[in-house]
Coordinates of C-alpha atoms in Angstrom, one line a residue:
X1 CA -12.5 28.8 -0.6
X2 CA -15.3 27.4 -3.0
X3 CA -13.6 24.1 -3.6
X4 CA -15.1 20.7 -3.5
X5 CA -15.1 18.5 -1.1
X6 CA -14.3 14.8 -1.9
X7 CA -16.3 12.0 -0.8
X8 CA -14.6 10.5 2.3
X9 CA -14.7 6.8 0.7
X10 CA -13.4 8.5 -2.6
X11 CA -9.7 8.2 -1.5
X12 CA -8.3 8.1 -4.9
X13 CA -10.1 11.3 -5.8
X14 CA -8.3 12.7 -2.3
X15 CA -4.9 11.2 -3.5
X16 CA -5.0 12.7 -7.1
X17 CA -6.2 16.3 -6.2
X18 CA -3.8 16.1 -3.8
X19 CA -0.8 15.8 -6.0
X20 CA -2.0 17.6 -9.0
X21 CA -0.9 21.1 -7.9
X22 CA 2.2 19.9 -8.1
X23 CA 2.4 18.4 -11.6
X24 CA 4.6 15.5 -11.0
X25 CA 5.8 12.9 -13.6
X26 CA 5.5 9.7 -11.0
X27 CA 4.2 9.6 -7.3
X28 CA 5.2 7.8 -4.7
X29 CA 1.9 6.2 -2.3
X30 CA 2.6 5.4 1.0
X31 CA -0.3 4.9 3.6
X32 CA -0.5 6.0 7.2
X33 CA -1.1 2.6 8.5
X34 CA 2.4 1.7 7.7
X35 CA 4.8 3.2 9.9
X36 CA 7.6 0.9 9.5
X37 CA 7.8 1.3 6.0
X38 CA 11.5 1.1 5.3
X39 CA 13.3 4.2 2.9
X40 CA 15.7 1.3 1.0
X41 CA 12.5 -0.5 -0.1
X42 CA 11.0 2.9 -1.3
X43 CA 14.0 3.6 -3.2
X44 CA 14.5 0.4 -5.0
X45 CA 10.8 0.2 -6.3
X46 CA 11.5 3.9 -7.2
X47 CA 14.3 2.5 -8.2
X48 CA 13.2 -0.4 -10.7
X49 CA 10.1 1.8 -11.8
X50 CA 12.4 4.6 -13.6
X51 CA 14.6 1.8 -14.8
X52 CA 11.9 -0.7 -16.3
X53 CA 9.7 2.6 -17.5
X54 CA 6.4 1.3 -15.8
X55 CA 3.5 3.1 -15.3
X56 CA 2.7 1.4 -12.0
X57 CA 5.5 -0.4 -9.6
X58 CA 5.0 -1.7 -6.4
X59 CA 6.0 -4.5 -3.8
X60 CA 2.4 -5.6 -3.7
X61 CA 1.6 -7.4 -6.6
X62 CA 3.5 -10.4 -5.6
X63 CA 3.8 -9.8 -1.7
X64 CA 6.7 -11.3 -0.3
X65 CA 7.2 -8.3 2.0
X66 CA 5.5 -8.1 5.6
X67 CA 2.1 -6.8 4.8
X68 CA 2.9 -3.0 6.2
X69 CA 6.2 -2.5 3.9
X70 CA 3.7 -1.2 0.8
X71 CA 4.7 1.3 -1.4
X72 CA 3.9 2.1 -5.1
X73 CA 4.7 4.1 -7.7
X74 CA 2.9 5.4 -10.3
X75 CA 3.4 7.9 -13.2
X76 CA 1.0 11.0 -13.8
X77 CA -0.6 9.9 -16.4
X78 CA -1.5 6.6 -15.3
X79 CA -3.3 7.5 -12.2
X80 CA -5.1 10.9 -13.9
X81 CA -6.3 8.0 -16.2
X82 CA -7.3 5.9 -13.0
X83 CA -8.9 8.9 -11.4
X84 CA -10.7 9.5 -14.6
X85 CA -12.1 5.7 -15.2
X86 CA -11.9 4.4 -11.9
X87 CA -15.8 3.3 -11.2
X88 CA -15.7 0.6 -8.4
X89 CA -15.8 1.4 -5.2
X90 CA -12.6 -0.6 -4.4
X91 CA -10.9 1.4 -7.1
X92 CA -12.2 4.6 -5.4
X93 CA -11.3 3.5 -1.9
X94 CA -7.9 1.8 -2.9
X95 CA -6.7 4.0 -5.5
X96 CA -4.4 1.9 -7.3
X97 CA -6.8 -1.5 -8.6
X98 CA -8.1 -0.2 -11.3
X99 CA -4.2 0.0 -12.6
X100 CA -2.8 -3.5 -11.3
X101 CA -5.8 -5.6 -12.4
X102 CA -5.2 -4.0 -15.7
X103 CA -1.8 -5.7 -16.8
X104 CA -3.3 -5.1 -21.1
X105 CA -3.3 -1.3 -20.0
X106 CA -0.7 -0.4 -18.3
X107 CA 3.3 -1.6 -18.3
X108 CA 3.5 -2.8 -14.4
X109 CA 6.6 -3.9 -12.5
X110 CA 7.1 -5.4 -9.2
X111 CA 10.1 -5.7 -6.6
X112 CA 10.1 -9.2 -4.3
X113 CA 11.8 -9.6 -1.7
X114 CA 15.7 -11.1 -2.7
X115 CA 15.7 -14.6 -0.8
X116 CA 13.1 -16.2 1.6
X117 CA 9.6 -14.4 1.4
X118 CA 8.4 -12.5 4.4
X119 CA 4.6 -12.9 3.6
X120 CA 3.0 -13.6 6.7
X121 CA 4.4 -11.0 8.8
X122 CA 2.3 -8.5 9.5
X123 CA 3.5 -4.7 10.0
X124 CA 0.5 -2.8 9.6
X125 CA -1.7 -0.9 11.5
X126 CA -5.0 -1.6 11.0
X127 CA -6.1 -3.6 14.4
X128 CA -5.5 -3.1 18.2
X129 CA -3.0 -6.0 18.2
X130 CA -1.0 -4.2 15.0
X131 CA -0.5 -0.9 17.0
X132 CA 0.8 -3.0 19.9
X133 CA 2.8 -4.7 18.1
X134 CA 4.6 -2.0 16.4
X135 CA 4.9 -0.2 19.7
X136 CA 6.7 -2.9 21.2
X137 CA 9.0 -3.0 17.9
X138 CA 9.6 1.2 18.5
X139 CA 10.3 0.2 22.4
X140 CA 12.9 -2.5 21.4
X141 CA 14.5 -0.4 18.4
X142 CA 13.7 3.2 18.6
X143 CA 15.6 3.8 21.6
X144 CA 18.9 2.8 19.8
X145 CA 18.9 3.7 16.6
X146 CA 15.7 6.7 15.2
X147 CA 16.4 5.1 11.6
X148 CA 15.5 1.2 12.3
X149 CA 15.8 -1.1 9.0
X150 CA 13.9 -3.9 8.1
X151 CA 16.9 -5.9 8.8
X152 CA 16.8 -4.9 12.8
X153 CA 13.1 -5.6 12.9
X154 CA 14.1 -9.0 11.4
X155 CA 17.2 -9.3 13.9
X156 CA 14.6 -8.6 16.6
X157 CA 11.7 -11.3 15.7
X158 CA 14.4 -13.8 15.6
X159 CA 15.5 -13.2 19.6
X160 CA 11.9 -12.0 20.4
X161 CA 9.8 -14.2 18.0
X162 CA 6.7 -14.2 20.1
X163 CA 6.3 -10.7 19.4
X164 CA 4.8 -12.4 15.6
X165 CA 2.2 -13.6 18.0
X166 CA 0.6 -10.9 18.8
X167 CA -1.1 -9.6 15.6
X168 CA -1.2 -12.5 13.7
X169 CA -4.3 -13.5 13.5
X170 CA -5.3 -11.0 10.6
X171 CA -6.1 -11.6 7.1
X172 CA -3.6 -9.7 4.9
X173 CA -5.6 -6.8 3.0
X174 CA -8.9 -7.5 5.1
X175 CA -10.3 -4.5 4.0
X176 CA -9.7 -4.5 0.4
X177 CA -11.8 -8.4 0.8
X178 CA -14.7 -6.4 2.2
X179 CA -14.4 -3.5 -0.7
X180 CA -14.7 -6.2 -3.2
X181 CA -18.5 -7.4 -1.5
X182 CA -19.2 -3.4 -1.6
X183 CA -18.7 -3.9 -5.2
X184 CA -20.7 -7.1 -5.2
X185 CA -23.6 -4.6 -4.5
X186 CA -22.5 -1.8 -6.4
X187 CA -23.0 -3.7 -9.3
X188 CA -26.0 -5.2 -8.6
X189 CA -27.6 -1.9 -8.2
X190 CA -26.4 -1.0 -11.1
X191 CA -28.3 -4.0 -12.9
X192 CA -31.6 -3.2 -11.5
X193 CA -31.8 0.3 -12.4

């Protein structure tokens, strides 16, 4: 059809053109490798970023949920500006840093986890051991209820808690550390040209 194509890397350029047919006021990210991403967590950062008025919201900021529960919100505005300013290539490939490490900018909010913190669970998919793991959570849960909570895959770590043993040997947000040494070089290029 004549349109551009995006640079693969560029996925907050994919993200943005993406939603802009549709002239939203706030968009909700989720990312694929998350498939336990619970609908009650979405709606109370939803919830707290209408409430509060932020431009960004998320449960990441301060994680105290497993590392898989992400989800963000961000309003229109703040991400065309992202999209438009965004230079790194971490803030290309992770769409959202140029907003959260940019607290004088833009109004951010964050919902933690009420009681103990559940930081070092992991519930992503981004390693062999994650996708086994979460397919011996859908075996366990799936089969008795479609809509699992984060509640029953709590309730079944505490009778089966050596499934936590099989992924957890992973670095939360692995890949975001190795972005940042992309940018290391980035920016050194930069300085010699």
């Amino acid at each position: 059809r004549g349109e551009p194509v995006p640079r693969l890397d560029d996925v907050l350029d994919r993200f943005y053109r993406a939603a802009e047919p549709f002239s939203p006021d706030h968009v909700v990210r989720l990312t694929g490798d998350c498939p336990l991403i619970d609908p009650d967590v979405i709606d109370s950062i939803i919830e707290l970023h209408l409430t509060e008025g932020n431009d960004y919201t998320s449960n990441t900021i301060i994680p105290t949920f497993p590392d898989g529960l992400d989800a963000e919100v961000i309003t229109w505005n703040t991400l065309k500006i992202a999209s438009e300013n965004a230079s790194l290539p971490s803030e290309r490939e992770h769409v959202t840093p140029f907003i959260y490490k940019r607290p004088e900018r833009f109004r951010l909010g964050c919902l933690e986890k009420e009681g103990k913190s559940l930081f070092g669970l992991r519930w992503t998919v981004d390693e062999n051991e994650d996708l086994l793991f979460v397919r011996r959570v859908f075996e366990a849960l799936y089969p008795k209820n479609h809509a699992f909570s984060t509640d029953d895959i709590l309730d079944l770590l505490r009778v089966c808690p050596e499934l936590k043993s099989i992924n957890s040997g992973f670095e939360r947000n692995e890949g975001y550390e190795k972005s940042l040494k992309t940018d290391e070089a980035f920016l050194a290029s930069k300085k010699t040209q």
